[in-house]
Amino acid sequence: MPTLSLGYLTIPVTIEASIYANEYEIASSSVLSIIGFGPTPLPPHLLPTMAKFILTMESTLTMAQKELFGLLYESLHTHSYGIIPLSDRSIGLLLPLRQQEQQEQQPSSFQFILQISSIPNSYQQKEDINKMILNENIPSFDPDYLKHLPIQIMELCQNNQQDQLRSVAKEIYKMATIYGYWDFWLVLEGICTRFQINSQQLVQ
């Protein structure tokens, strides 16, 4: 059975289901080593997908392994994922498979999606991905633009320009969820609180 590895900690897993765009096999002896966590500049759905596997915990796990599996599951969310390097210019992205029901899940029902994606290795592939980013309206991470945002946010709050403030807030929130950089969202929250504006309502 394949094994998830996080440092010196290991978790045997079972492949419950798979979907192939291209033929890809995970050997039963494979060690899937998580070397870090996203987000990366590209959301998972924008990377060329070769295959997806649903991983569940092996029934013979020890209590410590079950706790680690559950902790890993709860720690990840839609914009954060485990990064697993693979051979042949491919990479594995480990994401939690969320149940549609809002009820509390038991650890035994936790599942992961292992997305196998190819790494762009040509100028054309990178250009195609850049076009997809533009089509998805994903904001670029531009430090020169970001440094002016606090003053802009304060002016919008002072002048009660709700529509423009909502637009800026949504852009900052989207940037934070994609790139994992929440500093400017915290700045926006602080300024909005000062002017008694609910920042959460701006992104709904």
mmCIF file of N, CA and C in Angstrom, residues 4-7 31-42 44 47 72 76 79-86 90-95 113-115 119:
data_model
loop_
_atom_site.group_PDB
_atom_site.id
_atom_site.type_symbol
_atom_site.label_atom_id
_atom_site.label_comp_id
_atom_site.label_asym_id
_atom_site.label_seq_id
_atom_site.Cartn_x
_atom_site.Cartn_y
_atom_site.Cartn_z
ATOM 1 N N LEU A 4 1.888 7.822 2.959
ATOM 2 C CA LEU A 4 2.103 9.260 3.081
ATOM 3 C C LEU A 4 3.209 9.495 4.090
ATOM 4 N N SER A 5 4.111 10.398 3.768
ATOM 5 C CA SER A 5 5.235 10.670 4.666
ATOM 6 C C SER A 5 5.315 12.161 4.943
ATOM 7 N N LEU A 6 5.413 12.496 6.219
ATOM 8 C CA LEU A 6 5.589 13.888 6.645
ATOM 9 C C LEU A 6 6.767 13.894 7.614
ATOM 10 N N GLY A 7 7.948 14.245 7.079
ATOM 11 C CA GLY A 7 9.162 14.119 7.891
ATOM 12 C C GLY A 7 9.419 12.654 8.187
ATOM 13 N N VAL A 31 6.277 5.873 -1.630
ATOM 14 C CA VAL A 31 6.289 6.754 -0.462
ATOM 15 C C VAL A 31 6.032 8.165 -0.972
ATOM 16 N N LEU A 32 4.902 8.729 -0.598
ATOM 17 C CA LEU A 32 4.492 10.063 -1.041
ATOM 18 C C LEU A 32 4.928 11.071 0.021
ATOM 19 N N SER A 33 6.078 11.676 -0.209
ATOM 20 C CA SER A 33 6.688 12.547 0.804
ATOM 21 C C SER A 33 6.210 13.985 0.653
ATOM 22 N N ILE A 34 5.551 14.485 1.678
ATOM 23 C CA ILE A 34 5.090 15.878 1.694
ATOM 24 C C ILE A 34 6.277 16.754 2.101
ATOM 25 N N ILE A 35 6.726 17.610 1.182
ATOM 26 C CA ILE A 35 7.903 18.436 1.470
ATOM 27 C C ILE A 35 7.530 19.848 1.889
ATOM 28 N N GLY A 36 6.270 20.206 1.746
ATOM 29 C CA GLY A 36 5.845 21.561 2.114
ATOM 30 C C GLY A 36 4.362 21.715 1.861
ATOM 31 N N PHE A 37 3.893 22.938 2.068
ATOM 32 C CA PHE A 37 2.471 23.205 1.925
ATOM 33 C C PHE A 37 2.253 24.454 1.088
ATOM 34 N N GLY A 38 1.167 24.419 0.277
ATOM 35 C CA GLY A 38 0.785 25.570 -0.529
ATOM 36 C C GLY A 38 0.140 26.608 0.358
ATOM 37 N N PRO A 39 -0.344 27.706 -0.187
ATOM 38 C CA PRO A 39 -0.601 27.846 -1.608
ATOM 39 C C PRO A 39 0.624 28.250 -2.399
ATOM 40 N N THR A 40 0.593 27.913 -3.673
ATOM 41 C CA THR A 40 1.585 28.355 -4.630
ATOM 42 C C THR A 40 0.927 29.448 -5.464
ATOM 43 N N PRO A 41 1.691 30.147 -6.334
ATOM 44 C CA PRO A 41 1.063 31.184 -7.163
ATOM 45 C C PRO A 41 -0.051 30.659 -8.057
ATOM 46 N N LEU A 42 -0.090 29.342 -8.319
ATOM 47 C CA LEU A 42 -1.144 28.800 -9.165
ATOM 48 C C LEU A 42 -2.088 27.939 -8.350
ATOM 49 N N PRO A 44 -4.587 24.853 -7.693
ATOM 50 C CA PRO A 44 -4.467 23.512 -8.261
ATOM 51 C C PRO A 44 -5.224 23.304 -9.564
ATOM 52 N N LEU A 47 -3.376 23.956 -12.961
ATOM 53 C CA LEU A 47 -2.259 23.132 -13.406
ATOM 54 C C LEU A 47 -2.787 21.963 -14.235
ATOM 55 N N LEU A 72 -3.733 16.372 9.722
ATOM 56 C CA LEU A 72 -3.363 16.806 8.378
ATOM 57 C C LEU A 72 -4.608 17.217 7.598
ATOM 58 N N LEU A 76 -5.576 21.401 6.285
ATOM 59 C CA LEU A 76 -5.621 21.825 4.898
ATOM 60 C C LEU A 76 -7.008 22.352 4.553
ATOM 61 N N HIS A 79 -7.460 26.325 -0.338
ATOM 62 C CA HIS A 79 -6.335 27.084 -0.907
ATOM 63 C C HIS A 79 -5.027 26.744 -0.213
ATOM 64 N N SER A 80 -4.991 25.626 0.454
ATOM 65 C CA SER A 80 -3.762 25.158 1.074
ATOM 66 C C SER A 80 -3.683 23.665 0.846
ATOM 67 N N TYR A 81 -2.523 23.174 0.449
ATOM 68 C CA TYR A 81 -2.414 21.773 0.104
ATOM 69 C C TYR A 81 -0.984 21.297 0.301
ATOM 70 N N GLY A 82 -0.858 19.986 0.488
ATOM 71 C CA GLY A 82 0.456 19.390 0.617
ATOM 72 C C GLY A 82 1.111 19.267 -0.745
ATOM 73 N N ILE A 83 2.425 19.500 -0.792
ATOM 74 C CA ILE A 83 3.173 19.434 -2.042
ATOM 75 C C ILE A 83 4.060 18.192 -2.016
ATOM 76 N N ILE A 84 3.868 17.317 -3.003
ATOM 77 C CA ILE A 84 4.593 16.046 -3.070
ATOM 78 C C ILE A 84 5.353 15.985 -4.394
ATOM 79 N N PRO A 85 6.687 16.080 -4.366
ATOM 80 C CA PRO A 85 7.442 16.005 -5.622
ATOM 81 C C PRO A 85 7.432 14.582 -6.181
ATOM 82 N N LEU A 86 7.265 14.488 -7.487
ATOM 83 C CA LEU A 86 7.272 13.196 -8.168
ATOM 84 C C LEU A 86 8.272 13.258 -9.317
ATOM 85 N N SER A 90 6.493 15.936 -12.842
ATOM 86 C CA SER A 90 5.133 15.939 -12.309
ATOM 87 C C SER A 90 5.181 16.199 -10.815
ATOM 88 N N ILE A 91 4.054 16.640 -10.284
ATOM 89 C CA ILE A 91 3.986 16.998 -8.874
ATOM 90 C C ILE A 91 2.647 16.521 -8.325
ATOM 91 N N GLY A 92 2.644 16.134 -7.059
ATOM 92 C CA GLY A 92 1.411 15.727 -6.407
ATOM 93 C C GLY A 92 0.920 16.824 -5.479
ATOM 94 N N LEU A 93 -0.369 17.116 -5.546
ATOM 95 C CA LEU A 93 -0.994 18.100 -4.665
ATOM 96 C C LEU A 93 -2.035 17.369 -3.816
ATOM 97 N N LEU A 94 -1.850 17.434 -2.508
ATOM 98 C CA LEU A 94 -2.730 16.712 -1.585
ATOM 99 C C LEU A 94 -3.751 17.669 -1.002
ATOM 100 N N LEU A 95 -5.028 17.413 -1.301
ATOM 101 C CA LEU A 95 -6.109 18.282 -0.839
ATOM 102 C C LEU A 95 -7.144 17.462 -0.079
ATOM 103 N N ILE A 113 -7.785 14.042 -1.732
ATOM 104 C CA ILE A 113 -7.585 13.949 -3.178
ATOM 105 C C ILE A 113 -6.103 14.169 -3.450
ATOM 106 N N LEU A 114 -5.496 13.246 -4.150
ATOM 107 C CA LEU A 114 -4.117 13.429 -4.603
ATOM 108 C C LEU A 114 -4.178 13.757 -6.085
ATOM 109 N N GLN A 115 -3.922 15.017 -6.409
ATOM 110 C CA GLN A 115 -3.946 15.469 -7.800
ATOM 111 C C GLN A 115 -2.538 15.390 -8.367
ATOM 112 N N ILE A 119 4.291 19.691 -14.573
ATOM 113 C CA ILE A 119 4.911 21.006 -14.417
ATOM 114 C C ILE A 119 5.187 21.575 -15.805
#
